[in-house]
Each structure stands twice: as C-alpha cells, then as structure tokens.
Tab-separated table of C-alpha atoms in Angstrom:
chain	number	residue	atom	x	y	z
U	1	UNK	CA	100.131	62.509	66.827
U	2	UNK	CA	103.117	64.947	66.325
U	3	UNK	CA	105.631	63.516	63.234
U	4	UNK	CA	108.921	64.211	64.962
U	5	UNK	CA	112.149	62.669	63.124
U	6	UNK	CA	115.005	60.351	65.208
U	7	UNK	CA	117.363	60.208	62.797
U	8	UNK	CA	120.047	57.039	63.604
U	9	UNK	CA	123.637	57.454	61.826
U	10	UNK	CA	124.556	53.196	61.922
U	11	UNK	CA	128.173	51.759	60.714
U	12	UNK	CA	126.704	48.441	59.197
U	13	UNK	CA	128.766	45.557	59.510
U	14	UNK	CA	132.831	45.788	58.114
U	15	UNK	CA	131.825	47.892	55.124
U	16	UNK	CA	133.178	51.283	55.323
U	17	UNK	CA	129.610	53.103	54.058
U	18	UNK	CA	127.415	55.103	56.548
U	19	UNK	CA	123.615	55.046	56.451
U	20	UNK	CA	121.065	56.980	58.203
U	21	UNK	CA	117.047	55.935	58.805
U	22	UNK	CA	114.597	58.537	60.425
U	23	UNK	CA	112.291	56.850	63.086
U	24	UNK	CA	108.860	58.711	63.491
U	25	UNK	CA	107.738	59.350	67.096
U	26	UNK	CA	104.814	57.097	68.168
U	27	UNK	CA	103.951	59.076	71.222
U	28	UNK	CA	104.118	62.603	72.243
U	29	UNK	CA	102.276	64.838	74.999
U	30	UNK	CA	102.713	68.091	76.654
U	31	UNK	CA	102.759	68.937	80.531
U	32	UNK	CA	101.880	72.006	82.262
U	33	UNK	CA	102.698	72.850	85.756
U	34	UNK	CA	100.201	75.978	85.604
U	35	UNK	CA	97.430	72.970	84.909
U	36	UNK	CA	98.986	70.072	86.467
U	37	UNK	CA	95.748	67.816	85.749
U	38	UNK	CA	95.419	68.344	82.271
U	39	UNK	CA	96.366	65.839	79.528
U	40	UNK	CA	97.596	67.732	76.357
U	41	UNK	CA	98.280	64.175	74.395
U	42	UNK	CA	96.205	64.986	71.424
U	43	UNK	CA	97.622	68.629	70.662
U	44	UNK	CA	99.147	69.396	68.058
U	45	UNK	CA	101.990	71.600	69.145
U	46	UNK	CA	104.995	70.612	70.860
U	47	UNK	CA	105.744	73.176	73.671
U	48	UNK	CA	108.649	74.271	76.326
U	49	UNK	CA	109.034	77.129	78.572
U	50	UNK	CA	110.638	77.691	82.073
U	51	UNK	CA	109.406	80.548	83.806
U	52	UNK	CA	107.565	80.825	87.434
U	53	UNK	CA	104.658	79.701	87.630
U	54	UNK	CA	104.196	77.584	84.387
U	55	UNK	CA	106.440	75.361	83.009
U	56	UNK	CA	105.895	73.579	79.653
U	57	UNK	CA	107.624	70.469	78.726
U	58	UNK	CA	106.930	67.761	75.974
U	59	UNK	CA	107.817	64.333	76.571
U	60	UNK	CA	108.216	62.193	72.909
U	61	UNK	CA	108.159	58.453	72.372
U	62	UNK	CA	110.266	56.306	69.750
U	63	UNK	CA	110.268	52.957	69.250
U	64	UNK	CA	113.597	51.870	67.322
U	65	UNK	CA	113.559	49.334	64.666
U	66	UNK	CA	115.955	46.246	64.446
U	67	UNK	CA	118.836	47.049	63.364
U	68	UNK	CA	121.844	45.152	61.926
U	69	UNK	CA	124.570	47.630	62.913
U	70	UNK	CA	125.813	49.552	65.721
U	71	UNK	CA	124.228	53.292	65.771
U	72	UNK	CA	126.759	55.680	65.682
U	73	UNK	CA	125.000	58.810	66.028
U	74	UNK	CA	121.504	60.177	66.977
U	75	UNK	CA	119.463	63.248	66.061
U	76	UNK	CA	116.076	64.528	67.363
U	77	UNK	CA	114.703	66.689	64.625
U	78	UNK	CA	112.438	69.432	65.611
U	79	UNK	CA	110.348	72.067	62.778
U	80	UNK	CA	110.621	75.320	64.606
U	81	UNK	CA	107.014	77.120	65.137
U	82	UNK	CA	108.596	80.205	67.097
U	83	UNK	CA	111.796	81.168	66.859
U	84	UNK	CA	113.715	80.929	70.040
U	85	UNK	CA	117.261	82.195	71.428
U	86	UNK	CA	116.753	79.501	73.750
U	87	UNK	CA	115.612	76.485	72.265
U	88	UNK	CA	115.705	73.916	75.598
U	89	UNK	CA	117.258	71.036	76.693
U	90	UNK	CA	116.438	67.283	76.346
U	91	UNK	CA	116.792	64.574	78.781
U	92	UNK	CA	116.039	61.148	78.658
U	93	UNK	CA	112.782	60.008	80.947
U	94	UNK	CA	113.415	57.230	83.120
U	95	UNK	CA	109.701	56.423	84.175
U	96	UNK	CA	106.883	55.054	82.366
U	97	UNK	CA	103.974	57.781	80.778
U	98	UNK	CA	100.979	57.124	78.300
U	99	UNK	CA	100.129	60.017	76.099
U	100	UNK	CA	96.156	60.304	76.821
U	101	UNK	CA	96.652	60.270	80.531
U	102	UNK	CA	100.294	61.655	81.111
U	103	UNK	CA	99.779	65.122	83.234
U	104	UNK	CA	102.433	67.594	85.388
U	105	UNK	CA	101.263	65.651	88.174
U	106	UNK	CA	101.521	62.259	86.885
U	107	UNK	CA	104.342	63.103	85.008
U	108	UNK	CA	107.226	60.272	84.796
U	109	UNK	CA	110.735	60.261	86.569
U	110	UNK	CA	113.244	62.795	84.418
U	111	UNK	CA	117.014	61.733	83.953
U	112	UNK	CA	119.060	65.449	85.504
U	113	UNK	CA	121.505	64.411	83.044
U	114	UNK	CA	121.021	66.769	79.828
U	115	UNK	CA	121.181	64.749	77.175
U	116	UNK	CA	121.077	67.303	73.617
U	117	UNK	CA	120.891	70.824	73.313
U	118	UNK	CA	118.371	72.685	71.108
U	119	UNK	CA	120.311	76.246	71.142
U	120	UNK	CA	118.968	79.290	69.195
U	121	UNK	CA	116.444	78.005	66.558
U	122	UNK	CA	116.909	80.376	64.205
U	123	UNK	CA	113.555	81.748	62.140
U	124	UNK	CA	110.446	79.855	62.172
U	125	UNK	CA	109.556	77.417	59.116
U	126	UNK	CA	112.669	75.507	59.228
U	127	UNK	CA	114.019	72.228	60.799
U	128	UNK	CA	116.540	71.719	63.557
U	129	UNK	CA	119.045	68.977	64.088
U	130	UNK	CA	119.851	68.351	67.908
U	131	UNK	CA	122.812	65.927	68.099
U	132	UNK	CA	121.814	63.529	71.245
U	133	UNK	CA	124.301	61.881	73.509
U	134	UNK	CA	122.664	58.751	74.493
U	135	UNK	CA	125.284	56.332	75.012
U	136	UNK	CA	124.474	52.409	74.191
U	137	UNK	CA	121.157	53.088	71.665
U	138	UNK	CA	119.680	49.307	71.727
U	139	UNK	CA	117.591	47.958	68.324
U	140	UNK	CA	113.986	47.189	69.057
U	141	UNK	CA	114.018	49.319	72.124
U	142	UNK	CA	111.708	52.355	72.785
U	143	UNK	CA	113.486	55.914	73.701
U	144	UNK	CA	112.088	58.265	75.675
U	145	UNK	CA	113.290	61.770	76.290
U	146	UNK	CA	111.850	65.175	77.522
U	147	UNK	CA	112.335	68.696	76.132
U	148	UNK	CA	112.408	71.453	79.096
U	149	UNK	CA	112.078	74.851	77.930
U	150	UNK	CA	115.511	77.041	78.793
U	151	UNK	CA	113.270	80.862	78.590
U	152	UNK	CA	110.238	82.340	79.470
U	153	UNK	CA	109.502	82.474	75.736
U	154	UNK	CA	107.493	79.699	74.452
U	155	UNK	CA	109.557	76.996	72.078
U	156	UNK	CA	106.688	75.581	69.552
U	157	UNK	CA	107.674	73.015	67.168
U	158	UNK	CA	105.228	70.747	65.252
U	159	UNK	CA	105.265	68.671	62.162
C-alpha cells in the first residue's frame, strides 16, 4: 500500500488553539482505460494522465478517526515522482471499489464536482499540499476521492 497523508486542520472545542493529525490512506489502486481489466491495487506508484486512448486515474481510501472537534480544513498530500505543469484534479467517488479487484471497467461512480486542485508540481522529490473542499468531513467515516490526470504527461506520486 501507497502512504499518502490526509491532513485534518480541527478547531477543538471553545479553546482558541488549532491542531492538525495526518490520516494514512488504507486503500489505493490505479485504473487504466488502455487495460480496462487490469487491477493495479498492489503498485506502487500512484498515476494520472488524460490523453486519447489511455487514461490513468488513482482512486485512494481514508478512513477518518474519531474526532472531538469540527474539521476545519483538509489536505491530500501527494510526494511528486514527475514533475508536472498539470498536476490533476480530485473528486470525491461516490460508489463502492476494493483495491485487489477495482479495474477501468469496474471502476466506481465519480462525483463531476472537482473537489481540489493539484496545479503545477513543481520538481520531483518534494511534497504537495492540495487544499480539498469537501464540505461536512464526518469522524469515523471513510473518504474516498479520485485523482484524474489534467495532461498527456504522466503525474507519478508515491510515498
């Protein structure tokens, strides 16, 4: 599995101090449209690219702990592999998917609503912070989203 950091910004109780907590991804896979069969669960790259013909996305899993606050803010944090002009767009997913069997075909249902935007990603060998828009993030609850690619160049990240 692919160690990709949520980071949660939470306003705990009436106290005026911030704190942050990174949640680890517990599931992550890649799709492929050019092999729309193929499971990529167990890679170790995290992919995206839009071009025709093939089209990479990567779909991550987190599950969020309990919290004791309302979450303020939210972060995906991606380590860049390839630098990219165009790092991609995330969306949340709005079906159900299992890493070892999750293909292009079987792929789950995709919210159209772009939810964070990766941008340029600057050299490779360094981190990214995408802010995400989520809206109402629930303790205990598992978040799903989806990275599209937004070039023909490949986006790698990986942990």
């Amino acid at each position: 599995m692919i160690v990709v950091p949520f980071a949660l910004g939470s306003q705990l109780g009436l106290a005026a101090s911030t704190n942050s907590m990174t949640v680890v991804a517990n599931a992550d896979a890649q799709i492929r449209s050019y092999f729309p069969n193929r499971n990529y669960g167990t890679g170790d790259h995290l992919r995206a690219r839009i071009m025709a013909g093939d089209q990479l996305r990567t779909l991550l899993r987190f599950t969020l702990p309990t919290l004791t606050g309302k979450v303020q803010s939210v972060q995906l944090r991606l380590y860049v592999r390839d630098k990219s002009v165009k790092g991609g767009v995330v969306h949340r997913v709005a079906g159900s998917w299992n890493e070892t069997t999750v293909t292009w075909n079987k792929a789950p249902a995709i919210d159209p609503a772009v939810v964070g935007r990766v941008g340029s990603t600057g050299p490779a060998g360094r981190w990214v912070s995408v802010p995400l828009l989520l809206g109402t993030v629930k303790s205990g609850k598992k978040v799903d989203l989806a990275i599209f690619g937004a070039s023909r160049g490949v986006l790698r990240y990986i942990a």
